[in-house]
Amino acid sequence: MTLRRKASYKDKKSFVIYFSRADENYAVGYIDKGNTEVVAEYISEITGADRFLVEPANPYAKDYNTCIEEAKERQAKHDAPIVESIPDISGYEVIYIGAPVYWGVMPEEMVTALKEIDFAGKTIRPFTTHEGSGLGSIPGQLKKVCGGANVVNGLAIRGTAVNTAKDKVEEWI
Ligand SMILES: Cc1cc2nc3c(=O)[nH]c(=O)nc-3n(C[C@H](O)[C@H](O)[C@H](O)COP(=O)(O)O)c2cc1C
């Protein structure tokens, strides 16, 4: 009997756009590398994808409690400038978009960065790290912000579990 492999994204020309913050975070204390960054690196290791980190022009506070207030305010005001725009993605077929869940959605800097880009005809695979919200409202948010893209099934990983999640990421891909 021949087993038919499910369609794999492994061989598609892929790019990863993500946001991640080190410093103090919920449930993990102070960390040197953000949780979403760990997952973004797994995706590159598995698919060979290039990566781009969206960086806030105004870094978030290192302590968690101040950071969540800053995040809420930036989302409410839609005011979140970034250091550098996303590079040309025209040569890529699949775009992995990763973010921590901030108040149910993406950090506002991701919205700033993604709004500038033409996603027509691209496949978007969302991934998040979180502490209970899963993907939150991020797939719906991506459908709105990245007009013309086909937003497909996403992957949500708990921030506290990223260091042992490579198999899960590989299975998803
Ligand atoms: C500003 C802020 C808001 C957050 N809001 C949520 C939330 O709504 N739901 C949730 O499950 N986790 C929430 N978290 C937890 C983060 O999503 C989680 O720790 C994530 O793994 C952080 O990723 P990073 O280390 O890549 O920045 C929040 C964390 C911060 C700092």
CSV table of C-alpha atoms and ligand atoms in Angstrom, one decimal:
chain,number,residue,atom,x,y,z
A,1,MET,CA,0.0,0.0,0.0
A,2,THR,CA,1.3,3.4,-0.9
A,3,LEU,CA,0.9,6.1,1.8
A,4,ARG,CA,0.1,9.4,0.3
A,5,ARG,CA,1.8,12.2,2.1
A,6,LYS,CA,-0.4,15.2,2.9
A,7,ALA,CA,0.5,18.3,0.9
A,8,SER,CA,3.6,19.8,2.5
A,9,TYR,CA,4.7,23.4,2.6
A,10,LYS,CA,8.3,22.3,3.2
A,11,ASP,CA,9.5,22.8,-0.3
A,12,LYS,CA,7.7,26.1,-1.1
A,13,LYS,CA,9.6,29.3,-1.2
A,14,SER,CA,8.7,30.8,2.1
A,15,PHE,CA,9.3,33.9,4.2
A,16,VAL,CA,8.7,34.6,7.9
A,17,ILE,CA,7.5,37.9,9.2
A,18,TYR,CA,7.3,38.1,12.9
A,19,PHE,CA,7.3,40.2,16.1
A,20,SER,CA,8.8,39.1,19.4
A,21,ARG,CA,9.9,40.7,22.6
A,22,ALA,CA,12.4,39.5,25.1
A,23,ASP,CA,12.6,40.9,28.7
A,24,GLU,CA,9.8,40.2,31.3
A,25,ASN,CA,6.8,38.3,30.2
A,26,TYR,CA,3.8,36.5,31.5
A,27,ALA,CA,4.5,33.1,33.0
A,28,VAL,CA,8.1,33.0,31.9
A,29,GLY,CA,9.8,35.8,33.9
A,30,TYR,CA,12.7,37.6,32.2
A,31,ILE,CA,13.9,35.9,29.0
A,32,ASP,CA,16.7,36.7,26.6
A,33,LYS,CA,14.9,35.6,23.5
A,34,GLY,CA,11.2,36.1,22.8
A,35,ASN,CA,8.9,33.0,22.5
A,36,THR,CA,7.7,33.8,19.0
A,37,GLU,CA,11.3,34.2,17.8
A,38,VAL,CA,12.0,30.6,18.9
A,39,VAL,CA,9.1,29.4,16.7
A,40,ALA,CA,10.2,31.6,13.8
A,41,GLU,CA,13.6,30.0,14.0
A,42,TYR,CA,12.1,26.5,13.9
A,43,ILE,CA,10.2,27.4,10.7
A,44,SER,CA,13.4,28.6,9.1
A,45,GLU,CA,15.2,25.5,10.1
A,46,ILE,CA,12.5,23.3,8.7
A,47,THR,CA,11.7,25.1,5.5
A,48,GLY,CA,14.8,27.2,4.8
A,49,ALA,CA,12.7,30.4,5.0
A,50,ASP,CA,14.3,33.8,5.3
A,51,ARG,CA,13.0,35.8,8.3
A,52,PHE,CA,12.2,39.4,9.0
A,53,LEU,CA,11.7,40.8,12.6
A,54,VAL,CA,9.3,43.7,12.9
A,55,GLU,CA,10.9,46.1,15.5
A,56,PRO,CA,9.1,48.8,17.3
A,57,ALA,CA,10.6,52.3,16.9
A,58,ASN,CA,9.7,52.8,20.5
A,59,PRO,CA,10.8,49.7,22.4
A,60,TYR,CA,8.3,48.3,24.9
A,61,ALA,CA,9.1,48.6,28.6
A,62,LYS,CA,11.2,45.7,30.0
A,63,ASP,CA,8.7,45.0,32.8
A,64,TYR,CA,5.5,43.2,31.9
A,65,ASN,CA,3.0,45.5,33.6
A,66,THR,CA,4.1,48.6,31.9
A,67,CYS,CA,4.4,46.8,28.6
A,68,ILE,CA,0.8,45.6,28.6
A,69,GLU,CA,-0.4,49.2,29.2
A,70,GLU,CA,1.8,50.5,26.4
A,71,ALA,CA,0.4,47.7,24.1
A,72,LYS,CA,-3.2,48.6,24.9
A,73,GLU,CA,-2.6,52.3,24.2
A,74,ARG,CA,-0.8,51.7,20.9
A,75,GLN,CA,-3.7,49.4,19.8
A,76,ALA,CA,-6.3,51.9,20.8
A,77,LYS,CA,-4.6,54.8,19.0
A,78,HIS,CA,-3.3,52.7,16.0
A,79,ASP,CA,0.0,54.4,16.7
A,80,ALA,CA,3.0,52.1,16.5
A,81,PRO,CA,5.9,53.2,14.2
A,82,ILE,CA,8.5,50.6,13.2
A,83,VAL,CA,12.2,50.7,12.7
A,84,GLU,CA,12.3,49.3,9.2
A,85,SER,CA,9.7,48.2,6.6
A,86,ILE,CA,9.2,44.6,5.5
A,87,PRO,CA,11.4,43.9,2.4
A,88,ASP,CA,10.2,42.9,-1.0
A,89,ILE,CA,8.2,39.6,-0.7
A,90,SER,CA,7.3,39.2,-4.4
A,91,GLY,CA,9.6,36.2,-4.8
A,92,TYR,CA,7.9,34.2,-2.1
A,93,GLU,CA,4.9,32.0,-2.3
A,94,VAL,CA,4.1,31.3,1.3
A,95,ILE,CA,4.4,34.0,4.1
A,96,TYR,CA,4.5,32.8,7.7
A,97,ILE,CA,3.2,35.6,9.9
A,98,GLY,CA,4.0,35.2,13.6
A,99,ALA,CA,3.1,37.3,16.6
A,100,PRO,CA,2.5,37.1,20.3
A,101,VAL,CA,-1.2,37.5,21.2
A,102,TYR,CA,-1.5,41.0,22.7
A,103,TRP,CA,-4.9,41.7,24.1
A,104,GLY,CA,-6.4,39.1,21.7
A,105,VAL,CA,-4.7,40.4,18.5
A,106,MET,CA,-1.3,41.3,17.1
A,107,PRO,CA,1.0,43.9,18.5
A,108,GLU,CA,0.1,47.2,16.7
A,109,GLU,CA,3.6,47.3,15.1
A,110,MET,CA,2.6,44.3,13.0
A,111,VAL,CA,-0.4,46.1,11.7
A,112,THR,CA,1.8,49.1,10.8
A,113,ALA,CA,4.3,46.8,9.0
A,114,LEU,CA,1.8,44.6,7.2
A,115,LYS,CA,-0.4,47.4,6.0
A,116,GLU,CA,2.4,48.7,3.7
A,117,ILE,CA,2.7,45.4,1.8
A,118,ASP,CA,0.8,44.0,-1.2
A,119,PHE,CA,-0.2,40.4,-0.3
A,120,ALA,CA,-2.3,39.7,-3.4
A,121,GLY,CA,-2.0,36.0,-4.4
A,122,LYS,CA,0.1,35.1,-1.4
A,123,THR,CA,-0.7,32.3,1.0
A,124,ILE,CA,-0.4,33.4,4.7
A,125,ARG,CA,0.1,30.9,7.5
A,126,PRO,CA,-0.4,32.5,10.8
A,127,PHE,CA,1.4,31.4,14.0
A,128,THR,CA,1.1,32.8,17.5
A,129,THR,CA,2.5,32.3,20.9
A,130,HIS,CA,0.2,33.0,23.8
A,131,GLU,CA,-0.8,32.2,27.3
A,132,GLY,CA,-4.3,30.9,26.8
A,133,SER,CA,-5.8,32.8,23.9
A,134,GLY,CA,-4.6,30.4,21.1
A,135,LEU,CA,-4.7,32.2,17.8
A,136,GLY,CA,-7.0,34.8,19.3
A,137,SER,CA,-8.5,37.0,16.6
A,138,ILE,CA,-5.3,37.1,14.6
A,139,PRO,CA,-6.4,35.1,11.6
A,140,GLY,CA,-9.4,37.4,11.1
A,141,GLN,CA,-7.2,40.4,11.7
A,142,LEU,CA,-4.8,39.2,9.0
A,143,LYS,CA,-7.6,38.7,6.5
A,144,LYS,CA,-8.5,42.4,7.0
A,145,VAL,CA,-5.0,43.8,7.0
A,146,CYS,CA,-3.5,41.7,4.3
A,147,GLY,CA,-6.1,42.1,1.5
A,148,GLY,CA,-6.0,39.6,-1.3
A,149,ALA,CA,-4.1,37.0,0.6
A,150,ASN,CA,-5.3,33.5,1.3
A,151,VAL,CA,-5.1,33.1,5.1
A,152,VAL,CA,-4.9,29.3,5.8
A,153,ASN,CA,-4.8,27.3,9.0
A,154,GLY,CA,-2.7,28.6,11.8
A,155,LEU,CA,-0.6,27.3,14.7
A,156,ALA,CA,-0.8,28.4,18.3
A,157,ILE,CA,1.9,27.5,20.8
A,158,ARG,CA,2.0,28.4,24.5
A,159,GLY,CA,4.9,30.7,25.3
A,160,THR,CA,5.9,28.4,28.1
A,161,ALA,CA,6.1,25.4,25.8
A,162,VAL,CA,8.1,26.8,22.8
A,163,ASN,CA,11.4,25.2,23.8
A,164,THR,CA,9.9,21.7,23.3
A,165,ALA,CA,7.6,22.5,20.4
A,166,LYS,CA,9.8,21.9,17.3
A,167,ASP,CA,8.0,18.6,16.5
A,168,LYS,CA,4.7,20.3,16.7
A,169,VAL,CA,5.9,23.0,14.3
A,170,GLU,CA,7.3,20.4,11.9
A,171,GLU,CA,4.0,18.5,11.9
A,172,TRP,CA,2.0,21.6,11.2
A,173,ILE,CA,4.3,22.5,8.3
B,1,LIG,C1,1.3,43.3,26.1
B,1,LIG,C2,0.9,41.8,26.3
B,1,LIG,C3,-0.4,41.4,26.1
B,1,LIG,C4,-0.7,40.0,26.1
B,1,LIG,N1,-2.0,39.6,25.9
B,1,LIG,C5,-2.2,38.3,25.8
B,1,LIG,C6,-3.5,37.8,25.5
B,1,LIG,O1,-4.5,38.6,25.2
B,1,LIG,N2,-3.7,36.5,25.4
B,1,LIG,C7,-2.8,35.6,25.7
B,1,LIG,O2,-3.0,34.4,25.7
B,1,LIG,N3,-1.5,36.0,26.0
B,1,LIG,C8,-1.2,37.3,26.1
B,1,LIG,N4,0.0,37.7,26.4
B,1,LIG,C9,1.1,36.7,26.6
B,1,LIG,C10,2.0,36.6,25.3
B,1,LIG,O3,1.2,36.4,24.2
B,1,LIG,C11,2.9,35.4,25.4
B,1,LIG,O4,3.7,35.6,26.5
B,1,LIG,C12,3.8,35.4,24.2
B,1,LIG,O5,4.4,34.1,24.1
B,1,LIG,C13,4.9,36.4,24.1
B,1,LIG,O6,5.7,36.2,22.9
B,1,LIG,P1,7.1,36.9,22.7
B,1,LIG,O7,8.0,36.4,23.8
B,1,LIG,O8,7.5,36.4,21.4
B,1,LIG,O9,6.9,38.4,22.7
B,1,LIG,C14,0.3,39.1,26.4
B,1,LIG,C15,1.6,39.5,26.7
B,1,LIG,C16,1.9,40.9,26.6
B,1,LIG,C17,3.3,41.4,26.9
